[in-house]
Coordinates of C-alpha atoms and ligand atoms in Angstrom, one line a residue:
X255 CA 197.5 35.8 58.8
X256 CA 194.4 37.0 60.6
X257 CA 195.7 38.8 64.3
X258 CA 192.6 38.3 67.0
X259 CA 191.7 41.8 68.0
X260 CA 193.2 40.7 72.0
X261 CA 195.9 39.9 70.5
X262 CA 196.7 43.4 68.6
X263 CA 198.8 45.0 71.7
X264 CA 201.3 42.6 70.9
X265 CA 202.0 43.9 67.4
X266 CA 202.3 47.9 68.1
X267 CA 204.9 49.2 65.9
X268 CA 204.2 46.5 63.0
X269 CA 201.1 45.4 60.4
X270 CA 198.5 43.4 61.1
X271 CA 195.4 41.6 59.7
X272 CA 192.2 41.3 61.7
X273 CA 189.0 40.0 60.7
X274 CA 185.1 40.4 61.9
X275 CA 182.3 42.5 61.6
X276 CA 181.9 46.1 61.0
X277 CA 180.4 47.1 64.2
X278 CA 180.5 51.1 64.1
X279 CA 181.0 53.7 61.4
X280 CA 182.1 57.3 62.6
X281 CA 183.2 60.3 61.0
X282 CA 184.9 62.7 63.6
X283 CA 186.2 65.8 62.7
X284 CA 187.2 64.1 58.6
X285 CA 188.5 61.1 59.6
X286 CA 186.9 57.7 59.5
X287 CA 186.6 55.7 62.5
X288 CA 185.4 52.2 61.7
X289 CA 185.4 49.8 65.1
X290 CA 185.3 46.3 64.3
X291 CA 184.2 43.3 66.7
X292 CA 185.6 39.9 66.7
X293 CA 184.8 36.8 69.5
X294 CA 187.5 38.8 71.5
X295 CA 186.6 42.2 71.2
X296 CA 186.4 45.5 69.5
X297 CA 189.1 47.8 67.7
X298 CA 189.2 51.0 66.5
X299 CA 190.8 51.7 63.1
X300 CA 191.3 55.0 60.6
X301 CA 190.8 54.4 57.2
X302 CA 192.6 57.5 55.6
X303 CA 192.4 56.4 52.2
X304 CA 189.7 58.0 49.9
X305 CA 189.8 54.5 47.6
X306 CA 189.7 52.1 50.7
X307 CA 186.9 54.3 52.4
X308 CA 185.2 53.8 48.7
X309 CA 184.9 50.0 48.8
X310 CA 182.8 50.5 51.9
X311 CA 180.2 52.9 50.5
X312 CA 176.4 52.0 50.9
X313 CA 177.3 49.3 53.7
X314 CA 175.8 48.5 56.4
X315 CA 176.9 47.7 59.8
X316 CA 177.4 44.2 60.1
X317 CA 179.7 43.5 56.6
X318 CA 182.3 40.9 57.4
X319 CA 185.7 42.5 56.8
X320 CA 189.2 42.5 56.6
X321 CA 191.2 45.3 57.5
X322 CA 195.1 45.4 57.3
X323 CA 197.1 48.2 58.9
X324 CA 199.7 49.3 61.0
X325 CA 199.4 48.6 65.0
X326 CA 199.7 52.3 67.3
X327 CA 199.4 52.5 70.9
X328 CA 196.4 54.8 71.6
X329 CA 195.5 54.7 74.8
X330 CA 192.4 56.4 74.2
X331 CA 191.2 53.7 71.8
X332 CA 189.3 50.3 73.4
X333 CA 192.1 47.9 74.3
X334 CA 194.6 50.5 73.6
X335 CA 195.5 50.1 70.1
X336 CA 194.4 51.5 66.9
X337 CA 194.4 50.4 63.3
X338 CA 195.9 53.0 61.1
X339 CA 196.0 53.4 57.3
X340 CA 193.9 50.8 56.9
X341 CA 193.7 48.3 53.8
X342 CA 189.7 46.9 53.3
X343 CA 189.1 44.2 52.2
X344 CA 185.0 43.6 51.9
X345 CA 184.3 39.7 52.9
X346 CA 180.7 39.5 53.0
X347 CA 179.1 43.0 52.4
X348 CA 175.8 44.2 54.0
X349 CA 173.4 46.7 52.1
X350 CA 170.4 46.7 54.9
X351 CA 170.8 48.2 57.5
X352 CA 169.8 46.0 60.5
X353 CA 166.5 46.3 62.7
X354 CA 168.1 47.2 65.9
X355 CA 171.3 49.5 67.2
X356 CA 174.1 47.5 68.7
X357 CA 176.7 50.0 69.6
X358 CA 174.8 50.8 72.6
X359 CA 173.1 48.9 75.4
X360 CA 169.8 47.6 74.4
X361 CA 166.6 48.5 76.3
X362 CA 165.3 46.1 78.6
X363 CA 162.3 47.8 80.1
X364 CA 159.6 45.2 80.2
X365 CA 157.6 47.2 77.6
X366 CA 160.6 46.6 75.3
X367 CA 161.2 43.2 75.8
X368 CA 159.2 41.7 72.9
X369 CA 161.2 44.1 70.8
X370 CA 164.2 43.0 72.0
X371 CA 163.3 39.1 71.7
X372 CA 162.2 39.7 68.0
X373 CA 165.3 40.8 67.0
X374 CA 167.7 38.3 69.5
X375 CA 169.5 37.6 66.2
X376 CA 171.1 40.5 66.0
X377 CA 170.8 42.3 69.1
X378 CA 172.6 39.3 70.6
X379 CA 176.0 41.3 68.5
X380 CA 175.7 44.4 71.1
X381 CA 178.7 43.4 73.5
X382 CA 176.6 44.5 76.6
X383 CA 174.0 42.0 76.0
X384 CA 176.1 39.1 74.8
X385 CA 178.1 39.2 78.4
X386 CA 174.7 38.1 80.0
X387 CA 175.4 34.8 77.9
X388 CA 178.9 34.9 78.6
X389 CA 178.1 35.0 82.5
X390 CA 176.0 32.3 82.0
X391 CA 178.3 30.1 79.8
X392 CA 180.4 30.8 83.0
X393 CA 177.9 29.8 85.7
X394 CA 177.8 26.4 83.9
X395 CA 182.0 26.4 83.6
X396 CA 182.0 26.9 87.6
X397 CA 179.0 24.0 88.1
X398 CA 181.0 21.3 86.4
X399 CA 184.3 22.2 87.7
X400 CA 182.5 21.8 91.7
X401 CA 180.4 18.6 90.4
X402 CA 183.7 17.0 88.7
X403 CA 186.0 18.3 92.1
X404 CA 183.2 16.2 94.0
X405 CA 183.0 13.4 92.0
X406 CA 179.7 13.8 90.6
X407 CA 179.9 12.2 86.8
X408 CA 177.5 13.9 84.1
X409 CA 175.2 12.3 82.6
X410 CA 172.4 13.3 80.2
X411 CA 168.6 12.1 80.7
X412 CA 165.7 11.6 77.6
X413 CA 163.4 14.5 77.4
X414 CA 161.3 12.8 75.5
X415 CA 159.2 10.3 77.8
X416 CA 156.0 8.1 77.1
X417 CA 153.9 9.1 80.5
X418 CA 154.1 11.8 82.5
X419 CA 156.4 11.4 85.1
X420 CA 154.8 13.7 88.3
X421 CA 151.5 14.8 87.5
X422 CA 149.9 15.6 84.1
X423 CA 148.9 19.4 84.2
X424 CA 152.1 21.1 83.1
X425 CA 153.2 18.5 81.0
X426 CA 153.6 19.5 77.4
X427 CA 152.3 16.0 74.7
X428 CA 152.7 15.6 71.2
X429 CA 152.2 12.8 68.6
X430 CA 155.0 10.4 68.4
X431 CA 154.4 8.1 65.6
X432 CA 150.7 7.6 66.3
X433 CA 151.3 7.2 70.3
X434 CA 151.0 10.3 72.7
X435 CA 154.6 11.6 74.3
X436 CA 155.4 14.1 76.6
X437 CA 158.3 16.4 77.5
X438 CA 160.2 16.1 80.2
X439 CA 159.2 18.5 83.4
X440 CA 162.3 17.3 85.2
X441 CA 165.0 14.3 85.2
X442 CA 163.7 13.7 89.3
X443 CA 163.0 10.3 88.4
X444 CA 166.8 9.4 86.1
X445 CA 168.3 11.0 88.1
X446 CA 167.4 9.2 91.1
X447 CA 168.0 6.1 89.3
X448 CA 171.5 6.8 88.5
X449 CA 172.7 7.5 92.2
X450 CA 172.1 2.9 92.3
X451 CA 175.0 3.7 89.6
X452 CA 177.2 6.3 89.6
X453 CA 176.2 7.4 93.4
X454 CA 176.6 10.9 92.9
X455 CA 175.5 12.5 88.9
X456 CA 174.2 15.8 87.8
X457 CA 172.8 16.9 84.2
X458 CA 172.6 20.4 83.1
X459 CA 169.5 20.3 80.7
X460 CA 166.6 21.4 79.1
X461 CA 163.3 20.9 81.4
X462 CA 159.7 21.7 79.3
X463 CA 156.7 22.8 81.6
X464 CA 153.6 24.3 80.0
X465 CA 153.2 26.7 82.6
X466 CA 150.2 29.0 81.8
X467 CA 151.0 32.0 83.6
X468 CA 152.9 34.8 82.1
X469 CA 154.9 35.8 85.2
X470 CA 158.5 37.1 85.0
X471 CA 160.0 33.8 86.7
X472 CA 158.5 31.2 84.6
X473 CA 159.4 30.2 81.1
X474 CA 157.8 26.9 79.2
X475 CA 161.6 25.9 78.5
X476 CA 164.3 26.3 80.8
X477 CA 167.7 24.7 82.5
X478 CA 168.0 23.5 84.9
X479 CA 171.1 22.0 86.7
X480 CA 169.7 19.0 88.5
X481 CA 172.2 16.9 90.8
X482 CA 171.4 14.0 93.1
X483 CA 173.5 12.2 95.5
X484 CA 173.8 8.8 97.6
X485 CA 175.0 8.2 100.7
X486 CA 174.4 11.8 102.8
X487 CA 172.5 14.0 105.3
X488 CA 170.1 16.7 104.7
X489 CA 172.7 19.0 106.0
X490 CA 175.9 17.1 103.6
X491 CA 173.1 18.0 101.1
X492 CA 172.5 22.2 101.8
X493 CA 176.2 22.2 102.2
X494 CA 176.3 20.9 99.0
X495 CA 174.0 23.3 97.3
X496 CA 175.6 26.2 99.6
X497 CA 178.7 25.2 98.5
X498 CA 177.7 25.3 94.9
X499 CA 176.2 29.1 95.0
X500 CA 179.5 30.1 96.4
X501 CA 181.5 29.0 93.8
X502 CA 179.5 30.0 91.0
X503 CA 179.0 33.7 92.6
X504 CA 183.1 33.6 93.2
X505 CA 184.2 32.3 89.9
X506 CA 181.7 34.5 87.7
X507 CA 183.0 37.3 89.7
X508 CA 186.5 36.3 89.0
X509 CA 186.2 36.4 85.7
X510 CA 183.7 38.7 84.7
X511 CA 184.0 41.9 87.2
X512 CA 184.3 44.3 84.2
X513 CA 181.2 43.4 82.3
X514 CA 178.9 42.5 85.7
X515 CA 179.8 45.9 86.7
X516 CA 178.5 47.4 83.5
X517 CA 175.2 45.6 84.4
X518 CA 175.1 47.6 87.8
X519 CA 175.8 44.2 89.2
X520 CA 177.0 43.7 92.6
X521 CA 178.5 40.9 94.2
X522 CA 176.0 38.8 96.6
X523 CA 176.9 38.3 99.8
X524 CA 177.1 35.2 101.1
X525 CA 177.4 33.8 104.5
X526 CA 180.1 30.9 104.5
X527 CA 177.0 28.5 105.7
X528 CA 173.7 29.8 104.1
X529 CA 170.9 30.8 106.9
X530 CA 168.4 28.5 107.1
X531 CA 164.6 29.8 108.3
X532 CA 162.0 27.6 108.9
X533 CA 158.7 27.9 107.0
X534 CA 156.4 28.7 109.9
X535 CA 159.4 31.1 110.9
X536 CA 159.1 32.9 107.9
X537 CA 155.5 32.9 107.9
X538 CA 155.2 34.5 111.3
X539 CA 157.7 36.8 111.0
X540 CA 156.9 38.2 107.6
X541 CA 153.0 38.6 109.1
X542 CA 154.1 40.8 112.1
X543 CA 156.1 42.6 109.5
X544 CA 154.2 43.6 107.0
X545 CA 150.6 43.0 108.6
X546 CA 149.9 41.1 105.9
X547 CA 147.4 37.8 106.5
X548 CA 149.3 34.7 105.5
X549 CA 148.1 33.3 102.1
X550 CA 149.3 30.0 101.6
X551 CA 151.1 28.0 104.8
X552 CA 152.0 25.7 102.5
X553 CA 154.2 26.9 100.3
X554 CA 155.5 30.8 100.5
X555 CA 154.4 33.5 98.3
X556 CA 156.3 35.6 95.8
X557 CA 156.4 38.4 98.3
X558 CA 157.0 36.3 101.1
X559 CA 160.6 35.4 99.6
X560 CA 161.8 38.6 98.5
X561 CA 160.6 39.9 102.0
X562 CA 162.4 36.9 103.6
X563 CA 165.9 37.4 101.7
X564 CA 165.9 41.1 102.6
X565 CA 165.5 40.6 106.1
X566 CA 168.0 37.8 105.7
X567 CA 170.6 40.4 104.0
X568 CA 170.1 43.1 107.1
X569 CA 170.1 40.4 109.7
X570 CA 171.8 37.4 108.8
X571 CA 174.2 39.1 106.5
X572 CA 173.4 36.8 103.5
X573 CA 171.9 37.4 100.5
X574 CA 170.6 33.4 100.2
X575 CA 168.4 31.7 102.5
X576 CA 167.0 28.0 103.2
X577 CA 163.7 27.5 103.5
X578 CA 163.3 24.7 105.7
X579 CA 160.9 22.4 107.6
X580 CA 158.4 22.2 105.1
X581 CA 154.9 20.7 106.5
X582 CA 154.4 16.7 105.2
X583 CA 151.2 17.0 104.0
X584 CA 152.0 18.5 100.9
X585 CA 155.4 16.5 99.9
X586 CA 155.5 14.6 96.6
X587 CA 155.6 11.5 97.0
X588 CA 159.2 10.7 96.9
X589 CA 160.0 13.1 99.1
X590 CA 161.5 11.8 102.8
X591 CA 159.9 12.4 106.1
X592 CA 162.1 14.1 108.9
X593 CA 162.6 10.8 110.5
X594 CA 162.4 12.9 113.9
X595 CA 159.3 14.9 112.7
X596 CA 156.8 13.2 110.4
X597 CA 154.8 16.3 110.4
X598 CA 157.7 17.7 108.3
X599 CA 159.2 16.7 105.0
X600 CA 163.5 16.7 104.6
X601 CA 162.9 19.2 102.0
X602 CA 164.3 22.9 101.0
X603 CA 164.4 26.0 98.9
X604 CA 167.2 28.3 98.2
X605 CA 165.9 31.5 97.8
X606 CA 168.6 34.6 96.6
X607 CA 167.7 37.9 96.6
X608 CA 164.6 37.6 96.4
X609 CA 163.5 34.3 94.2
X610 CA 163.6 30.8 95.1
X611 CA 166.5 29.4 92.8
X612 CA 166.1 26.0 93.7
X613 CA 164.1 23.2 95.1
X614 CA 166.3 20.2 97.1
X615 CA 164.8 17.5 99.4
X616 CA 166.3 14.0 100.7
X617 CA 164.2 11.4 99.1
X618 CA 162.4 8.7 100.6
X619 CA 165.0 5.2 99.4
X620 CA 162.8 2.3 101.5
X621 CA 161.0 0.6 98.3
X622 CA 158.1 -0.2 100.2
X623 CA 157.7 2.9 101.7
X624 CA 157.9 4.9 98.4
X625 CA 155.6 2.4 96.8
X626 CA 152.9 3.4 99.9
X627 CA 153.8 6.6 99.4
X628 CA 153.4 6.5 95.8
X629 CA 149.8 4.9 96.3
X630 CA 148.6 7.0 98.8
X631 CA 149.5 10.8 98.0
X632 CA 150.0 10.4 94.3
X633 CA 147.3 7.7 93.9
X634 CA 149.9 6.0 91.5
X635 CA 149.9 2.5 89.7
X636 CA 153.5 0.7 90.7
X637 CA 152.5 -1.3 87.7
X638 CA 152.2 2.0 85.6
X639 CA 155.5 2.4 83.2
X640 CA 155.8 5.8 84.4
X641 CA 156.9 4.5 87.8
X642 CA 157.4 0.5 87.0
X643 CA 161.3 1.4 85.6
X644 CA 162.1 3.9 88.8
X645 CA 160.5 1.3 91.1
X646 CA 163.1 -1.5 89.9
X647 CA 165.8 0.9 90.9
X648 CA 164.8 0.8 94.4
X649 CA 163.6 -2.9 94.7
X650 CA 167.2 -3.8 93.7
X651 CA 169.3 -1.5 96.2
X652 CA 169.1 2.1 96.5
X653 CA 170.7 4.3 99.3
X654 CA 169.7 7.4 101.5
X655 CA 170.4 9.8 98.9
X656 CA 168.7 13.3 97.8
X657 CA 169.4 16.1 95.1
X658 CA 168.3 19.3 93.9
X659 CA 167.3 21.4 91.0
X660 CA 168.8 24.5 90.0
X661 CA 167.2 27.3 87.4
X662 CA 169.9 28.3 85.4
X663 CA 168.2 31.5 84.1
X664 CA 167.2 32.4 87.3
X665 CA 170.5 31.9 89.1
X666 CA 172.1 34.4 85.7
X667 CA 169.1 36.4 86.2
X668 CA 169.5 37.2 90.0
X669 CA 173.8 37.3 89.4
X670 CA 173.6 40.0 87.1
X671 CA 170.7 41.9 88.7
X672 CA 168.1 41.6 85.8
X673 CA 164.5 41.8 86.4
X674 CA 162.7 39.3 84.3
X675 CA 163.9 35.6 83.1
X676 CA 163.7 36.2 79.6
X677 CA 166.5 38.1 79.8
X678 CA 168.9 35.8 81.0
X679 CA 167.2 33.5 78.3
X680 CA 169.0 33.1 74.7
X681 CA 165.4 32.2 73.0
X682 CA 162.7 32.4 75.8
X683 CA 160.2 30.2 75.1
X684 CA 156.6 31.5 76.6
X685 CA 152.9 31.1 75.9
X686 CA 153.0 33.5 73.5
X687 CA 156.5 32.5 72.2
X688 CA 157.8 29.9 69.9
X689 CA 160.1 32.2 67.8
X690 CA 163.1 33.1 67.2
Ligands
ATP932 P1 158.0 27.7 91.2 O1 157.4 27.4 92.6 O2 158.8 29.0 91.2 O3 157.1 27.6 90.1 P2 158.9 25.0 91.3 O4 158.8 24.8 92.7 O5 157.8 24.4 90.4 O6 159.1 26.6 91.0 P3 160.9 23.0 90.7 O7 159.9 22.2 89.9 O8 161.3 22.5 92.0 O9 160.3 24.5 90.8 O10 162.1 23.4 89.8 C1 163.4 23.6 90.3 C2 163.9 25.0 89.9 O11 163.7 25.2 88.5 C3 163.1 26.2 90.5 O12 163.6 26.5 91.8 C4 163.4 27.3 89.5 O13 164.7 27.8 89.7 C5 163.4 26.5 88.2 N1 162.1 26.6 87.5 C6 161.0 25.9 87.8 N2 160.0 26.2 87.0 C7 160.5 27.1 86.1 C8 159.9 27.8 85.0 N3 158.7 27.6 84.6 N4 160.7 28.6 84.3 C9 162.0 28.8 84.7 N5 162.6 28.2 85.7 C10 161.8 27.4 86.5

């Protein structure tokens, strides 16, 4: 019966079975080390036998085995246990020996990245770099537990649409039986159309945008986890998304100290209600600062937010911000007007340490007002079937409600302190990309 390799402490003193992949071959001072991995782990085991070290001769790291041998307490050994006088049993054998080292963590200068993605297959077997995607499987664990303990239902939306839903420029098209569709550049529009049904619903999904620009934030397929919600404030709504980044940072941590520490990761620090800073705020401060003109009021740049979410570490003693009061004149068109303030939209981002991770804004629920607002700053058709089907949803009863999108390879990214977004990506997909 095959023993996981977790599970081996508990058979110290007896024989067991394990099964997996031959992840290290050692000769130390005449004896034969051979460390095998399995989906819980590694273990170290002696083969002492001349004819069992035999069966193994001319293969290659990665052969699927079987080894059977007696359980000793080693404490020098990973997980404390060794394998000793060692049965093999070859299940799959391996004569090539594979394109890339995986007993040791893998490169991830930028100049090495294209090396790395090429051979994701089997570099993806080095433990290091598989906790990135076990952090990540985590991240999404954490989300769903805090949706489902505030009664948020999942749901999942088409990525495959007819029109373009916002705008046509970064939308990706293909044929579709003779007709022209495009890929989804964000589930805004379901979304929004679910709250007049379930009230509160989040997705954690693929979102396509054929971004041009090679940058180390922006991918052409990515996740986001997009959640929308009826019947709040714009504050109910940060404290929401606050609330959110706190429990992913806690429960990651939680569970994954060990291997976020081999990353050189560190904690973030969070204030128990995220800072908010207003755009002009930022905008005039970070001028003063840095002396630098101020490029875009509209919108901040990439040094602008990693300057903002350092001064918001040293002063404000968190390492997220909200970017708020966010000038009207460049909202989409579902976006809200501060009903105080029509200069300014209800909108925000969350930045953390040093990237804006997400985009939220209340959204503007009075049909008539959306379908002026549609007209005038998107120059949209209501007629259009892009918007006719998200229209109905508000002609027939839709509350104050608003949501956000999250970037799941960003939020990974900035958790586990890596540098580009590729990283935290399984299969990035870029412009120069499409494979593996
Ligand atoms: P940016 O200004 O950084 O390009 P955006 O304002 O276009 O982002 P949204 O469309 O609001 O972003 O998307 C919500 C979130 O999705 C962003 O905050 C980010 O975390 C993530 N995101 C957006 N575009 C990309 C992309 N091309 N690649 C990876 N993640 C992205």
């Amino acid at each position: 019966m095959r023993t996981l390799i977790r599970d081996l402490p508990k058979s110290v003193g007896s024989t067991a079975t394990i099964q997996g992949w031959l992840h290290k071959k050692r000769l130390l001072g005449g004896l034969n080390f051979l460390t095998i991995r399995d989906r819980s782990g590694i273990a170290q085991s002696l083969a002492e036998d001349k004819y069992e070290l035999e069966k193994l001769r001319g293969l290659q790291i990665g052969t699927v085995v079987e080894l059977t041998g007696a359980v000793v307490a080693d404490e020098r050994a990973p997980g404390g246990v060794e394998l000793h006088d060692v049965k093999v049993n070859v299940l799959v054998p391996v004569t090539d020996e594979p394109p890339i080292e995986i007993d040791k963590p893998l490169d991830h200068k930028s100049e090495n990245l294209d090396t790395l993605f090429d051979n994701r297959v089997i570099g993806l077997r080095n433990l290091q770099e598989q906790t990135i995607f076990k952090v990540q499987a985590a991240i999404m664990r954490s989300a769903r537990e805090y949706f489902r303990d505030n009664e948020f239902t999942e749901m999942s939306t088409p990525k495959l649409l007819s029109e373009p839903t916002e705008g046509g420029a970064e939308v990706f098209k293909m044929d579709y039986f003779g007709k022209t569709a495009t890929l989804a550049q964000s589930a805004q529009f379901y979304k929004q159309e679910m709250v007049g049904v379930f009230e509160r619903v989040y997705e954690i999904g693929k979102t396509y945008r054929a971004e041009p620009s090679a940058t180390p934030r922006h991918m052409t397929e990515f996740m986001t986890i997009d959640a929308e919600m009826g019947f709040i404030t714009f504050d109910d709504l940060l404290g929401t998304v606050g609330g959110l980044l706190h429990r992913v940072v806690d429960d990651t941590w939680s569970q994954y100290e060990t291997e976020l520490k081999r990353w050189n990761a560190s904690k973030a620090k969070l204030s128990t209600e995220i800072p908010r800073m207003s755009m002009a705020e930022i905008h005039e401060k970070y001028t003063k600062a840095t002396k630098e003109p101020i490029t875009d009021e509209k919108d901040l740049t990439p040094d602008e937010e990693r300057w903002v979410c350092d001064y918001a570490k040293k002063n404000l003693g968190s390492e997220a911000v909200f970017v708020v009061d966010w000038p009207a004149d460049s909202m989409k068109f579902y976006h809200r007007k501060n009903a105080e303030n029509p200069k300014l939209a209800e909108r925000a981002d969350l930045l953390f340490r040093g990237l804006e991770i997400a985009t939220i804004s209340m959204r503007e629920n009075r049909y008539d007002v959306l379908v002026e607002q549609l007209k005038t700053l998107a120059g949209g058709d209501p007629e259009d079937p892009g918007f006719k089907y998200y229209l109905m949803a508000f002609k027939y009863g839709m509350p104050v409600h608003g949501g956000f999108g999250m970037g799941l390879e960003r939020l990974t990214e900035k958790i586990l302190g890596l540098a580009n977004i590729k990283e935290a990506t399984l299969f990035p997909r870029d412009i120069k990309r499409l494979t593996p």
